[in-house]
Coordinates of C-alpha atoms in Angstrom, one line a residue:
M791 CA 94.4 -42.8 134.1
R792 CA 96.2 -45.5 136.1
L793 CA 95.1 -49.5 134.6
P794 CA 93.7 -51.7 137.5
S795 CA 95.8 -53.9 139.1
I796 CA 95.7 -57.6 138.2
A797 CA 94.0 -58.3 141.4
A798 CA 91.1 -56.4 140.7
R799 CA 90.7 -57.5 137.2
S800 CA 90.2 -60.8 139.0
L801 CA 87.9 -60.2 141.6
S802 CA 85.9 -58.2 138.6
L803 CA 86.1 -61.2 136.4
M804 CA 84.5 -63.5 139.1
A805 CA 81.6 -61.7 140.4
A806 CA 80.8 -61.3 136.8
L807 CA 81.0 -65.1 136.5
C808 CA 79.1 -65.7 139.9
L809 CA 76.2 -63.2 138.5
L810 CA 76.4 -65.3 135.0
A811 CA 76.3 -69.1 137.0
C812 CA 72.8 -67.6 138.8
G813 CA 71.3 -66.5 136.3
G814 CA 71.4 -62.3 137.6
G815 CA 72.3 -60.0 135.4
G816 CA 68.8 -58.7 134.8
G817 CA 68.0 -60.9 132.2
A818 CA 64.1 -61.9 131.7
D819 CA 64.5 -65.5 132.0
G820 CA 66.6 -64.6 135.8
D821 CA 65.3 -66.8 138.9
S822 CA 65.8 -66.5 142.8
G823 CA 69.3 -67.7 142.4
T824 CA 69.1 -71.5 143.4
T825 CA 70.9 -74.1 141.9
P826 CA 70.0 -75.7 139.3
A827 CA 67.9 -79.1 139.6
A828 CA 69.9 -82.8 139.2
D829 CA 68.4 -84.8 136.5
L830 CA 66.7 -88.0 137.8
V831 CA 68.2 -91.5 136.6
L832 CA 65.9 -94.3 137.1
S833 CA 67.0 -97.7 136.1
G834 CA 66.3 -101.3 137.1
V835 CA 65.5 -105.0 135.6
A836 CA 62.2 -106.1 133.4
A837 CA 62.4 -109.5 134.1
V838 CA 59.5 -112.7 134.0
G839 CA 62.6 -114.8 135.9
A840 CA 64.3 -115.1 132.6
P841 CA 65.0 -111.3 131.3
L842 CA 63.0 -110.0 129.1
G843 CA 64.8 -108.8 126.7
G844 CA 64.8 -105.8 124.3
A845 CA 61.6 -104.9 126.3
R846 CA 60.1 -101.3 125.9
I847 CA 60.0 -98.8 128.5
S848 CA 57.3 -96.3 129.8
V849 CA 57.0 -93.8 132.6
V850 CA 54.4 -92.0 133.6
D851 CA 54.1 -89.5 136.9
A852 CA 51.2 -88.8 139.1
K853 CA 49.2 -86.9 136.4
G854 CA 49.5 -89.0 133.9
A855 CA 51.9 -87.2 131.9
S856 CA 55.2 -89.2 130.3
V857 CA 58.3 -88.9 131.7
G858 CA 60.6 -90.8 130.1
S859 CA 61.0 -94.4 127.8
A860 CA 64.0 -97.0 126.7
V861 CA 64.6 -100.0 125.9
A862 CA 66.0 -102.8 127.4
H863 CA 68.9 -104.6 127.1
P864 CA 68.7 -107.2 124.2
V865 CA 70.2 -110.0 127.0
E866 CA 69.7 -109.2 130.2
G867 CA 66.3 -106.9 130.8
T868 CA 68.1 -104.4 132.3
Y869 CA 67.3 -100.4 131.0
R870 CA 67.9 -97.5 132.9
L871 CA 66.9 -93.8 131.3
T872 CA 67.1 -90.1 132.7
L873 CA 63.7 -88.6 133.0
S874 CA 62.5 -85.6 131.3
T875 CA 61.5 -83.5 134.0
Q876 CA 63.3 -82.9 137.1
S877 CA 60.2 -82.3 139.0
P878 CA 58.0 -85.5 137.8
A879 CA 55.1 -85.7 140.0
M880 CA 55.3 -88.4 142.4
P881 CA 54.3 -91.8 142.5
L882 CA 55.5 -92.8 139.1
L883 CA 54.5 -95.7 136.9
L884 CA 56.0 -98.3 134.9
Q885 CA 55.3 -100.2 132.2
A886 CA 57.2 -102.8 130.5
R887 CA 56.1 -104.3 127.5
G888 CA 58.1 -107.8 125.8
M889 CA 58.3 -111.1 125.1
D890 CA 59.3 -114.0 127.3
A891 CA 61.7 -116.7 126.4
A892 CA 58.4 -118.9 125.2
G893 CA 57.5 -116.1 122.6
Q894 CA 54.7 -114.9 125.2
P895 CA 53.6 -111.6 125.3
Q896 CA 53.8 -109.6 128.8
V897 CA 52.7 -106.7 130.1
L898 CA 54.3 -105.5 133.4
H899 CA 54.4 -102.4 135.3
G900 CA 56.3 -101.1 138.7
T901 CA 56.3 -98.0 140.7
V902 CA 58.4 -95.8 142.4
Q903 CA 57.5 -93.7 145.3
T904 CA 60.3 -91.1 146.0
A905 CA 62.0 -88.6 143.4
A906 CA 65.8 -88.8 144.0
A907 CA 69.2 -88.5 142.2
T908 CA 69.1 -92.3 141.9
M909 CA 65.5 -94.0 141.4
T910 CA 65.5 -98.3 140.8
A911 CA 62.2 -99.8 139.9
Q912 CA 61.7 -103.7 138.8
L913 CA 59.6 -104.9 136.6
T914 CA 58.6 -108.8 137.4
P915 CA 55.7 -110.2 137.8
L916 CA 55.3 -109.4 141.4
S917 CA 55.7 -105.7 141.3
D918 CA 52.8 -106.1 138.6
A919 CA 51.2 -108.0 141.4
A920 CA 51.8 -105.5 143.7
V921 CA 51.1 -102.6 141.6
A922 CA 47.3 -104.5 140.7
L923 CA 46.5 -104.3 144.1
A924 CA 47.4 -100.8 145.5
L925 CA 45.5 -99.7 142.0
G926 CA 43.2 -102.6 143.1
T927 CA 42.4 -103.0 139.4
D928 CA 44.5 -104.2 136.0
P929 CA 47.0 -102.0 135.6
R930 CA 47.1 -102.2 132.0
P931 CA 44.2 -100.0 131.1
V932 CA 45.4 -97.2 133.9
F933 CA 48.8 -96.5 132.2
A934 CA 47.1 -96.4 128.6
K935 CA 44.8 -94.0 129.6
A936 CA 47.2 -92.4 132.3
A937 CA 45.9 -88.7 131.8
D938 CA 42.4 -89.5 132.3
N939 CA 43.4 -91.5 136.0
A940 CA 45.4 -89.1 138.0
A941 CA 43.7 -89.9 140.9
L942 CA 43.4 -93.6 140.9
L943 CA 47.2 -93.2 140.3
A944 CA 47.5 -92.0 144.0
S945 CA 47.1 -94.6 145.3
L946 CA 50.0 -96.5 144.2
G947 CA 51.9 -95.1 147.4
K948 CA 50.4 -98.3 149.1
A949 CA 52.3 -100.5 146.7
G950 CA 54.9 -101.2 149.4
A951 CA 52.0 -102.2 151.5
A952 CA 50.7 -104.3 148.8
A953 CA 54.4 -106.2 148.0
D954 CA 54.2 -106.9 152.0
F955 CA 51.2 -109.0 151.6
L956 CA 52.4 -110.4 149.0
K957 CA 55.0 -111.7 150.7
T958 CA 53.3 -113.3 153.2
I959 CA 50.9 -115.8 150.3
V960 CA 54.4 -116.8 149.0
K961 CA 56.1 -117.1 152.5
T962 CA 56.7 -121.1 151.1
Q963 CA 58.9 -120.4 148.3
L964 CA 60.7 -117.4 150.4
T965 CA 61.4 -120.3 153.2
E966 CA 62.6 -123.3 150.7
L967 CA 64.7 -120.7 148.5
K968 CA 66.3 -119.6 152.5
I969 CA 65.4 -116.1 152.5
S970 CA 65.1 -115.3 155.7
D971 CA 64.3 -111.9 156.5
A972 CA 61.6 -111.3 154.3
A973 CA 60.9 -107.3 155.7
A974 CA 64.1 -106.8 153.7
L975 CA 63.1 -108.4 150.2
N976 CA 62.4 -105.3 148.4
L977 CA 60.5 -106.5 145.1
L978 CA 60.0 -102.9 144.1
G979 CA 62.6 -101.7 143.9
D980 CA 65.8 -103.9 144.9
A981 CA 68.8 -102.3 143.3
G982 CA 70.9 -106.0 143.5
F983 CA 68.4 -108.1 141.7
A984 CA 69.4 -109.4 138.0
A985 CA 67.4 -111.8 136.0
V986 CA 69.9 -114.7 137.3
K987 CA 69.2 -117.8 138.6
S988 CA 71.8 -117.4 140.9
N989 CA 69.6 -114.8 142.7
S990 CA 66.7 -115.8 145.1
Q991 CA 64.5 -112.7 143.8
D992 CA 64.7 -114.2 140.0
L993 CA 64.0 -117.9 141.2
L994 CA 61.1 -117.0 143.5
I995 CA 59.6 -114.9 140.3
E996 CA 60.4 -118.3 138.6
S997 CA 58.7 -120.8 141.3
L998 CA 55.2 -118.8 141.0
R999 CA 52.6 -118.9 138.2
I1000 CA 50.8 -115.2 138.6
S1001 CA 48.2 -113.9 136.4
L1002 CA 45.2 -111.0 136.4
V1003 CA 41.9 -111.8 135.9
T1004 CA 37.8 -111.1 135.5
N1005 CA 36.0 -113.8 136.9
S1006 CA 32.4 -115.1 135.2
K1007 CA 31.1 -112.4 137.6
G1008 CA 32.6 -109.8 136.5
V1009 CA 35.3 -109.3 139.7
E1010 CA 39.2 -108.7 138.8
Q1011 CA 41.3 -111.1 140.3
L1012 CA 44.8 -112.0 141.0
Q1013 CA 45.7 -115.4 140.9
L1014 CA 48.9 -117.1 142.2
G1015 CA 49.9 -120.7 142.3
N1016 CA 53.3 -123.2 142.3
K1017 CA 54.7 -122.9 138.8
L1018 CA 55.6 -126.3 139.8
L1019 CA 52.8 -128.4 139.7
I1020 CA 51.8 -130.8 137.2
N1021 CA 48.1 -129.5 136.3
Q1022 CA 49.1 -125.5 136.9
P1023 CA 46.6 -124.7 140.0
V1024 CA 44.9 -121.4 140.7
E1025 CA 46.1 -121.9 144.7
V1026 CA 45.2 -118.1 145.9
L1027 CA 42.7 -115.7 144.8
V1028 CA 42.7 -112.3 145.8
D1029 CA 40.1 -109.3 145.1
L1030 CA 41.6 -107.1 143.4
A1031 CA 39.0 -104.0 144.6
T1032 CA 38.9 -106.0 148.3
A1033 CA 42.8 -105.1 148.9
K1034 CA 42.3 -101.6 147.4
T1035 CA 40.1 -100.9 150.4
E1036 CA 41.5 -102.5 152.9
L1037 CA 44.9 -101.3 151.9
A1038 CA 43.8 -97.9 152.5
K1039 CA 42.7 -97.9 156.0
S1040 CA 46.0 -97.7 157.8
A1041 CA 49.4 -97.4 157.0
D1042 CA 50.1 -101.3 158.0
A1043 CA 46.8 -102.6 156.3
A1044 CA 47.3 -106.3 155.5
P1045 CA 44.1 -106.9 153.4
A1046 CA 44.1 -110.5 154.2
N1047 CA 40.2 -111.0 154.3
A1048 CA 40.6 -109.9 150.2
I1049 CA 41.8 -113.9 149.8
S1050 CA 38.6 -115.6 148.5
S1051 CA 40.1 -118.9 147.9
T1052 CA 40.8 -121.5 150.8
L1053 CA 44.0 -121.6 150.7
K1054 CA 45.9 -118.6 151.8
A1055 CA 49.6 -119.4 150.9
T1056 CA 51.3 -121.2 147.1
T1057 CA 52.7 -124.5 148.1
G1058 CA 56.1 -124.9 147.5
A1059 CA 58.6 -127.2 145.5
A1060 CA 61.4 -128.3 148.3
K1061 CA 62.6 -131.3 146.1
V1062 CA 63.7 -129.2 143.7
L1063 CA 63.3 -124.9 143.5
P1064 CA 66.9 -124.5 145.6
E1065 CA 68.2 -126.8 142.8
L1066 CA 67.2 -124.5 140.3
A1067 CA 69.6 -121.9 140.8
T1068 CA 72.7 -124.2 138.9
L1069 CA 70.2 -123.9 135.7
D1070 CA 72.3 -121.1 134.0
E1071 CA 75.3 -123.2 133.3
L1072 CA 73.5 -125.6 131.5
G1073 CA 72.6 -122.3 128.9
A1074 CA 76.5 -121.7 129.1
A1075 CA 77.3 -124.9 128.6
L1076 CA 75.6 -125.5 125.5
N1077 CA 76.8 -121.6 124.3
K1078 CA 80.5 -123.5 124.7
L1079 CA 79.5 -126.0 122.5
I1080 CA 78.0 -124.0 119.9
A1081 CA 81.3 -121.3 120.0
Q1082 CA 83.0 -124.1 118.9
G1083 CA 81.3 -124.8 115.6
A1084 CA 80.5 -128.2 117.2
S1085 CA 78.6 -130.7 114.8
A1086 CA 75.7 -133.2 115.2
A1087 CA 77.8 -136.2 116.5
T1088 CA 79.3 -133.4 118.9
F1089 CA 76.1 -132.8 120.5
A1090 CA 75.1 -136.0 120.8
A1091 CA 77.6 -137.6 122.0
S1092 CA 78.1 -134.7 124.9
E1093 CA 77.4 -135.2 128.7
L1094 CA 74.2 -132.6 128.0
L1095 CA 72.3 -134.8 126.3
V1096 CA 72.9 -137.6 128.3
G1097 CA 69.8 -140.0 128.4
Y1098 CA 67.5 -137.4 126.3
E1099 CA 64.1 -139.3 126.0
G1100 CA 62.7 -137.2 123.2
H1101 CA 60.4 -134.0 123.7
N1102 CA 57.1 -134.0 121.8
G1103 CA 58.7 -136.2 119.4
R1104 CA 61.3 -135.0 119.0
T1105 CA 64.5 -137.3 118.9
L1106 CA 68.1 -137.4 120.1
A1107 CA 69.3 -137.0 116.5
E1108 CA 67.2 -133.8 115.4
L1109 CA 67.8 -132.2 118.9
S1110 CA 71.5 -133.0 118.0
A1111 CA 70.9 -131.6 114.2
L1112 CA 68.8 -128.5 115.3
L1113 CA 71.7 -127.0 117.8
A1114 CA 74.3 -127.9 115.1
S1115 CA 72.7 -125.8 113.2
Y1116 CA 72.4 -123.0 115.7
A1117 CA 76.4 -123.5 115.8
Q1118 CA 76.2 -122.9 112.0
K1119 CA 75.2 -119.7 112.2
N1120 CA 76.5 -119.0 115.5
W1121 CA 73.1 -118.6 117.3
Q1122 CA 72.9 -118.8 120.9
F1123 CA 70.6 -119.5 124.4
G1124 CA 69.5 -116.8 126.2
R1125 CA 68.5 -117.6 129.9
F1126 CA 66.3 -121.1 130.1
Q1127 CA 63.0 -119.9 131.6
L1128 CA 61.1 -122.4 133.9
M1129 CA 57.4 -122.9 132.4
G1130 CA 56.5 -125.5 134.3
C1131 CA 56.2 -129.4 135.3
A1132 CA 56.7 -132.2 132.4
D1133 CA 55.8 -134.7 135.2
D1134 CA 52.3 -137.2 134.7
V1135 CA 51.8 -137.9 138.6
A1136 CA 52.4 -135.5 141.4
V1137 CA 55.6 -135.5 142.9
T1138 CA 56.1 -134.5 146.0
A1139 CA 57.5 -131.2 147.1
G1140 CA 59.2 -131.1 143.5
C1141 CA 58.8 -132.2 140.0
N1142 CA 61.9 -134.6 138.1
R1143 CA 61.1 -133.1 134.6
V1144 CA 60.9 -129.6 134.3
L1145 CA 59.9 -127.6 131.5
V1146 CA 61.9 -124.6 129.8
A1147 CA 62.1 -122.3 127.0
A1148 CA 64.8 -120.0 125.6
P1149 CA 65.2 -117.3 122.9
I1150 CA 67.7 -118.0 120.8
S1151 CA 69.6 -115.3 119.7
D1152 CA 71.6 -113.7 117.3
S1153 CA 75.3 -111.9 117.9
S1154 CA 73.0 -108.4 117.7
G1155 CA 71.2 -109.8 120.7
S1156 CA 67.8 -109.8 118.4
T1157 CA 65.4 -113.1 119.3
V1158 CA 65.9 -115.4 115.8
A1159 CA 64.7 -118.8 117.2
L1160 CA 63.2 -119.9 120.6
F1161 CA 64.2 -123.2 122.2
S1162 CA 61.7 -125.8 124.8
D1163 CA 62.3 -128.9 125.8
A1164 CA 61.9 -130.2 129.9
L1165 CA 65.2 -130.6 131.8
S1166 CA 66.3 -132.8 134.6
L1167 CA 68.4 -132.7 137.3
T1168 CA 71.5 -135.5 138.0
K1169 CA 73.4 -133.3 140.6
P1170 CA 74.8 -131.6 139.9
K1171 CA 73.8 -130.5 137.0
W1172 CA 70.7 -129.8 135.1
L1173 CA 70.9 -132.2 131.3
L1174 CA 68.4 -131.9 128.7
K1175 CA 66.2 -134.8 129.3
G1176 CA 62.9 -134.6 127.1
N1177 CA 59.3 -135.4 128.2
G1178 CA 59.6 -138.4 127.1
K1179 CA 56.8 -138.2 124.6
K1180 CA 56.4 -139.3 121.0
L1181 CA 54.1 -136.4 120.1
E1182 CA 52.1 -133.5 121.7
F1183 CA 49.1 -133.0 123.0
S1184 CA 48.0 -129.2 124.2
L1185 CA 44.7 -127.7 125.0
L1186 CA 44.2 -124.1 124.3
P1187 CA 41.4 -121.6 125.4
V1188 CA 40.8 -120.0 122.3
S1189 CA 38.4 -117.2 120.9
W1190 CA 37.5 -116.0 117.0
L1191 CA 35.8 -113.3 114.8
G1192 CA 34.9 -113.5 111.2
L1193 CA 34.9 -110.5 109.1
E1194 CA 34.3 -109.8 105.8
A1195 CA 36.9 -108.8 103.0
S1196 CA 36.2 -105.0 103.9
G1197 CA 36.5 -105.7 107.9
A1198 CA 33.2 -105.2 108.6
L1199 CA 32.0 -108.1 110.9
S1200 CA 30.9 -111.1 108.9
S1201 CA 26.9 -112.5 108.3
A1202 CA 28.5 -116.1 106.7
L1203 CA 30.3 -118.2 109.4
S1204 CA 30.2 -121.5 107.5
G1205 CA 34.5 -122.9 108.1
V1206 CA 34.5 -121.7 111.3
V1207 CA 32.0 -123.3 113.7
A1208 CA 28.3 -123.2 112.5
P1209 CA 25.7 -122.2 114.3
A1210 CA 27.0 -119.7 116.6
S1211 CA 27.5 -116.2 117.3
N1212 CA 30.6 -114.0 115.9
P1213 CA 32.3 -113.7 117.8
S1214 CA 32.7 -116.5 120.0
L1215 CA 34.9 -119.2 122.3
G1216 CA 36.0 -122.2 122.3
V1217 CA 38.7 -124.8 123.5
Q1218 CA 42.2 -125.9 120.6
L1219 CA 42.1 -129.6 120.7
L1220 CA 45.5 -129.9 119.5
L1221 CA 46.8 -133.9 119.2
Q1222 CA 50.0 -134.6 116.4
G1223 CA 49.0 -136.7 114.2
Q1224 CA 52.1 -135.8 111.7
D1225 CA 55.6 -135.5 112.3
S1226 CA 58.5 -133.0 111.1
A1227 CA 58.8 -134.3 107.3
G1228 CA 55.2 -134.7 106.9
T1229 CA 54.6 -138.3 107.7
A1230 CA 51.5 -139.6 110.0
L1231 CA 51.9 -140.7 113.1
L1232 CA 48.1 -141.2 113.9
D1233 CA 45.6 -142.4 111.9
K1234 CA 43.0 -142.0 114.4
A1235 CA 42.7 -140.9 118.5
T1236 CA 40.2 -140.0 120.9
V1237 CA 40.0 -137.1 123.3
Q1238 CA 38.2 -137.6 126.5
T1239 CA 36.6 -134.2 127.9
P1240 CA 37.4 -134.0 132.2
G1241 CA 33.1 -134.5 131.7
G1242 CA 33.2 -138.4 130.4
F1243 CA 32.7 -137.5 127.1
S1244 CA 34.9 -139.0 124.2
I1245 CA 35.9 -136.7 120.8
P1246 CA 36.3 -139.1 118.1
L1247 CA 40.3 -137.3 116.3
A1248 CA 41.3 -138.8 112.3
Y1249 CA 44.1 -138.3 110.2
C1250 CA 43.6 -135.5 107.6
G1251 CA 47.0 -134.7 106.2
Q1252 CA 48.1 -132.4 108.5
R1253 CA 49.9 -132.2 111.2
W1254 CA 46.9 -131.6 113.8
L1255 CA 44.7 -134.4 114.1
C1256 CA 41.3 -133.0 112.6
I1257 CA 37.9 -133.3 114.9
S1258 CA 35.9 -136.4 113.1
A1259 CA 31.9 -136.4 112.4
A1260 CA 32.5 -139.9 111.8
A1261 CA 33.3 -142.5 115.2
G1262 CA 36.4 -144.2 114.4
A1263 CA 36.7 -142.5 111.2
T1264 CA 40.4 -143.1 110.5
S1265 CA 40.9 -140.2 107.6
A1266 CA 38.8 -136.8 107.7
V1267 CA 39.5 -133.9 105.3
A1268 CA 41.2 -131.0 106.7
S1269 CA 39.3 -127.7 105.7
G1270 CA 41.9 -125.6 106.6
A1271 CA 40.1 -123.8 109.3
L1272 CA 39.8 -123.1 113.3
S1273 CA 36.7 -125.7 113.4
D1274 CA 39.0 -128.6 112.2
T1275 CA 40.6 -128.9 115.8
L1276 CA 37.9 -126.2 117.8
L1277 CA 35.3 -127.6 120.6
Q1278 CA 32.4 -125.2 121.2
P1279 CA 30.4 -125.1 123.7
T1280 CA 27.7 -123.6 121.8
S1281 CA 27.6 -126.6 118.9
L1282 CA 29.0 -129.7 120.8
G1283 CA 26.3 -130.1 123.9
W1284 CA 29.3 -132.5 125.3
L1285 CA 31.0 -129.3 126.4
G1286 CA 30.5 -128.4 130.0
G1287 CA 30.8 -125.2 132.3
A1288 CA 33.9 -127.4 133.7
D1289 CA 35.8 -128.9 130.9
T1290 CA 36.6 -125.2 129.9
L1291 CA 38.2 -124.4 133.3
R1292 CA 41.8 -123.5 134.0
A1293 CA 43.6 -127.5 134.9
A1294 CA 40.7 -129.1 133.0
R1295 CA 42.3 -132.3 132.7
Y1296 CA 41.7 -134.0 129.1
L1297 CA 43.0 -137.2 128.8
A1298 CA 44.1 -138.7 124.4
S1299 CA 44.1 -142.9 123.4
Y1300 CA 45.9 -143.6 120.6
T1301 CA 47.6 -146.4 118.9
L1302 CA 51.7 -145.5 118.0
A1303 CA 54.2 -147.7 116.0
G1304 CA 52.2 -150.3 117.1
T1305 CA 51.7 -149.5 121.2
A1306 CA 47.9 -148.0 122.9
E1307 CA 49.0 -145.1 124.6
T1308 CA 47.2 -142.4 126.8
R1309 CA 48.5 -138.5 127.6
N1310 CA 46.9 -136.4 130.0
S1311 CA 46.9 -132.6 129.6
W1312 CA 45.4 -130.0 131.2
L1313 CA 43.6 -126.8 130.0
R1314 CA 45.9 -123.6 130.2
A1315 CA 43.3 -120.5 131.4
E1316 CA 40.3 -120.5 131.8
L1317 CA 38.0 -119.9 128.7
P1318 CA 36.5 -116.3 129.3
A1319 CA 33.4 -115.7 130.7
S1320 CA 32.4 -113.3 127.8
V1321 CA 33.9 -113.0 124.3
P1322 CA 37.2 -110.5 123.9
A1323 CA 36.0 -107.1 122.4
A1324 CA 36.5 -107.5 118.6
A1325 CA 38.9 -104.8 118.8
R1326 CA 41.2 -107.5 121.1
H1327 CA 40.8 -110.1 118.1
P1328 CA 44.0 -110.0 115.5
A1329 CA 43.3 -106.9 112.4
L1330 CA 45.6 -105.3 109.3
D1331 CA 45.4 -101.9 108.5
G1332 CA 44.4 -100.8 105.6
V1333 CA 41.0 -102.8 105.5
S1334 CA 38.4 -100.5 104.2
A1335 CA 34.9 -101.2 102.3
S1336 CA 37.1 -98.9 99.5
A1337 CA 39.9 -101.0 100.3
P1338 CA 38.7 -104.7 100.7
L1339 CA 41.1 -107.5 100.6
S1340 CA 41.1 -109.4 97.1
A1341 CA 42.2 -112.8 95.5
A1342 CA 44.4 -110.1 93.1
A1343 CA 45.7 -108.7 96.0
L1344 CA 46.8 -112.6 97.5
A1345 CA 48.1 -113.2 93.7
S1346 CA 50.4 -110.4 93.4
G1347 CA 52.1 -110.8 96.7
L1348 CA 50.0 -109.6 100.2
A1349 CA 52.0 -107.1 102.4
L1350 CA 50.3 -107.3 105.3
N1351 CA 50.4 -104.5 108.4
W1352 CA 48.8 -104.4 111.5
S1353 CA 51.2 -101.9 113.7
S1354 CA 47.6 -100.1 115.3
W1355 CA 46.4 -103.3 116.5
A1356 CA 49.5 -104.4 117.7
S1357 CA 50.1 -100.5 119.5
A1358 CA 46.8 -101.0 120.6
N1359 CA 47.0 -104.6 122.3
P1360 CA 50.2 -104.8 123.5
D1361 CA 49.8 -107.9 125.8
L1362 CA 48.8 -109.7 122.6
R1363 CA 51.6 -111.3 119.5
L1364 CA 50.3 -111.9 115.8
S1365 CA 51.9 -115.3 116.0
G1366 CA 50.4 -116.9 112.8
V1367 CA 49.1 -116.0 109.5
R1368 CA 47.3 -118.8 107.2
A1369 CA 46.1 -118.7 103.9
L1370 CA 43.7 -120.9 102.2
I1371 CA 42.4 -121.0 98.7
R1372 CA 39.0 -123.4 98.4
Y1373 CA 38.0 -125.6 95.2
S1374 CA 35.6 -128.1 95.4
G1375 CA 36.6 -131.6 98.3
S1376 CA 40.3 -129.6 98.3
V1377 CA 42.0 -127.2 99.7
T1378 CA 45.5 -124.7 99.5
I1379 CA 47.0 -124.2 102.5
S1380 CA 49.7 -122.0 103.7
D1381 CA 50.9 -121.2 106.7
F1382 CA 53.2 -118.1 107.3
T1383 CA 55.0 -117.2 111.0
P1384 CA 55.6 -113.4 111.3
A1385 CA 58.9 -112.2 112.7
F1386 CA 59.2 -111.6 116.2
P1387 CA 58.8 -108.0 118.2
P1388 CA 58.5 -105.1 117.5
A1389 CA 57.9 -106.3 113.7
S1390 CA 54.2 -105.7 113.1
T1391 CA 54.1 -106.3 109.2
L1392 CA 54.6 -109.3 106.7
S1393 CA 54.4 -109.7 103.2
L1394 CA 53.1 -112.9 101.6
P1395 CA 54.4 -114.5 98.2
A1396 CA 52.4 -114.6 95.4
L1397 CA 49.4 -117.2 96.0
S1398 CA 47.2 -118.0 93.3
A1399 CA 45.2 -120.8 92.3
Q1400 CA 46.0 -124.3 91.4
A1401 CA 46.3 -124.5 87.6
G1402 CA 42.6 -126.3 86.2
Q1403 CA 41.1 -126.0 89.5
T1404 CA 38.3 -123.4 90.3
P1405 CA 38.7 -121.5 93.2
L1406 CA 35.5 -121.5 95.6
A1407 CA 36.9 -118.8 98.5
Y1408 CA 40.0 -117.2 99.3
E1409 CA 40.3 -116.4 103.7
L1410 CA 43.5 -115.3 105.6
W1411 CA 43.3 -116.6 109.2
L1412 CA 45.3 -114.1 111.8
T1413 CA 46.4 -115.9 115.2
A1414 CA 47.4 -113.8 117.8
Q1415 CA 48.2 -114.5 121.6
D1416 CA 48.6 -113.0 125.2
G1417 CA 51.0 -114.8 127.8
A1418 CA 48.8 -117.1 129.5
G1419 CA 48.6 -119.5 125.8
R1420 CA 44.9 -118.0 125.6
R1421 CA 44.8 -117.5 121.2
L1422 CA 42.6 -115.2 119.5
V1423 CA 41.9 -115.9 116.1
T1424 CA 40.3 -113.3 112.9
R1425 CA 39.3 -115.0 109.2
Y1426 CA 39.1 -112.3 106.4
T1427 CA 36.7 -113.6 103.2
L1428 CA 38.5 -112.2 100.3
Q1429 CA 36.7 -111.0 97.4
P1430 CA 37.2 -113.5 94.7

């Protein structure tokens, strides 16, 4: 028998390889011989102007199925992932959950309309707004139950038209940033987008304040405004449900009649907005000094701090010492995020002092601290200037919830605010009365509400002055409870509806170091029309009737875990924990700051009653915040 020739053997081998590659050979898993589909890769940037470093990215398809996840770069906010399926139902809905440069939690959404081997989706406040307009509702609850909202997800096909509509609302900023071809501006998937100030789209995002709210009539709205105005007003209101209806009418529908405000476009800041393109250079210059191990004296003498006038009581010496401490640890600045305007008087077409925040990270990219201050432009450079204020004054919308040691709703509200419902709402009035060393700055002050009534405040041995029941009092006893600083409409007749609206102006009057001063502050966000659900307020895992919080556990070192609450409320961050031990006529106050997300645990040191004192009550207070600056507070009353 003759052996096959080499050529014949080669042909046989090639045929066999072909059968294997094509799935042939009669196997049960064989197909019709089509080439396997390629992996689908999705990438982009999560940013609110400044990057959302470390943001958690999740993707669902049009059927609500999870098809991918990733964690954004800790500094740049960039992400890249391969979808878990090669044939997802389109369009895709993306979500980014992270923390901005000011420590405020952010939840943003984006979308991809067409499947491709490589896809780009940006996750920014503008992409979030476009998704909300297309869905006709806040995207967060839709994403949370995506599988139950498949019919609604189909309307994401109108996100492109919604983005085009948004460009008509922010046309003033487009002009100021010299973005001449608005049609070419891709708010959903620009592959060239980067969260740096030299990028025009990034500055567009930085210059706007965008939020999703439900008004007092229960109507979901998109709010837009110019971030560089001193009182941060809402300028344009868009009704989400109306916008969705109008977008669905035709391929080129523009839902202009969904705008319910008088203004149809946001105002601009032509004087300052284009100049912000060089803002990142300041952070780079500070990091260079840090890398050189600069001392406090070196920072104080640096041109970057020339003319520094102080910021909310922080002096040049204190700022220099802070920066030197960063250098000792090699902690460096992330990119600055524009937070607003520090001016007291409105400036035409701009802002003289710009409020900024920046994350401070270690060499691993982990955020270890937050920095905030005010900058001014000394052409061609931005320099640290401060707001020139010797103390801090701010107002925050707040809701609170009182719980028993078992986690059950509390009926005893003493030490919170009474009489009031539980949970309830109010405005937290924070006027600094003590410096960082614990030295008293003020003994008393008054704060005038927008309605014209004045609230007396007195020094109470804490950072913030306490609301006083006695007019003109120069001292008060701090309770440690929210009632020390809370104005509540249900218990204070002087506080009316106009006092709880976003941009409501309050006026503080006091004498500091022998000089009479007045300060303005504006309410950062509108007080909700109804109390947020109890589940929105921070809650601890493992607390129940059979496992209550107790004074004994506090005395041995209490381990706190709020993972379940954090998972259910990705737009909130636990920012503070306070433990109180009450005695007759006095109180021991211990404050703790949780680590930045994704951490959701905190171990308290052992906290025992003072020797010779008989405790009357033990309390644990948890404070959370959202991206608009609203606070949600929970008080647990511990078992003695």
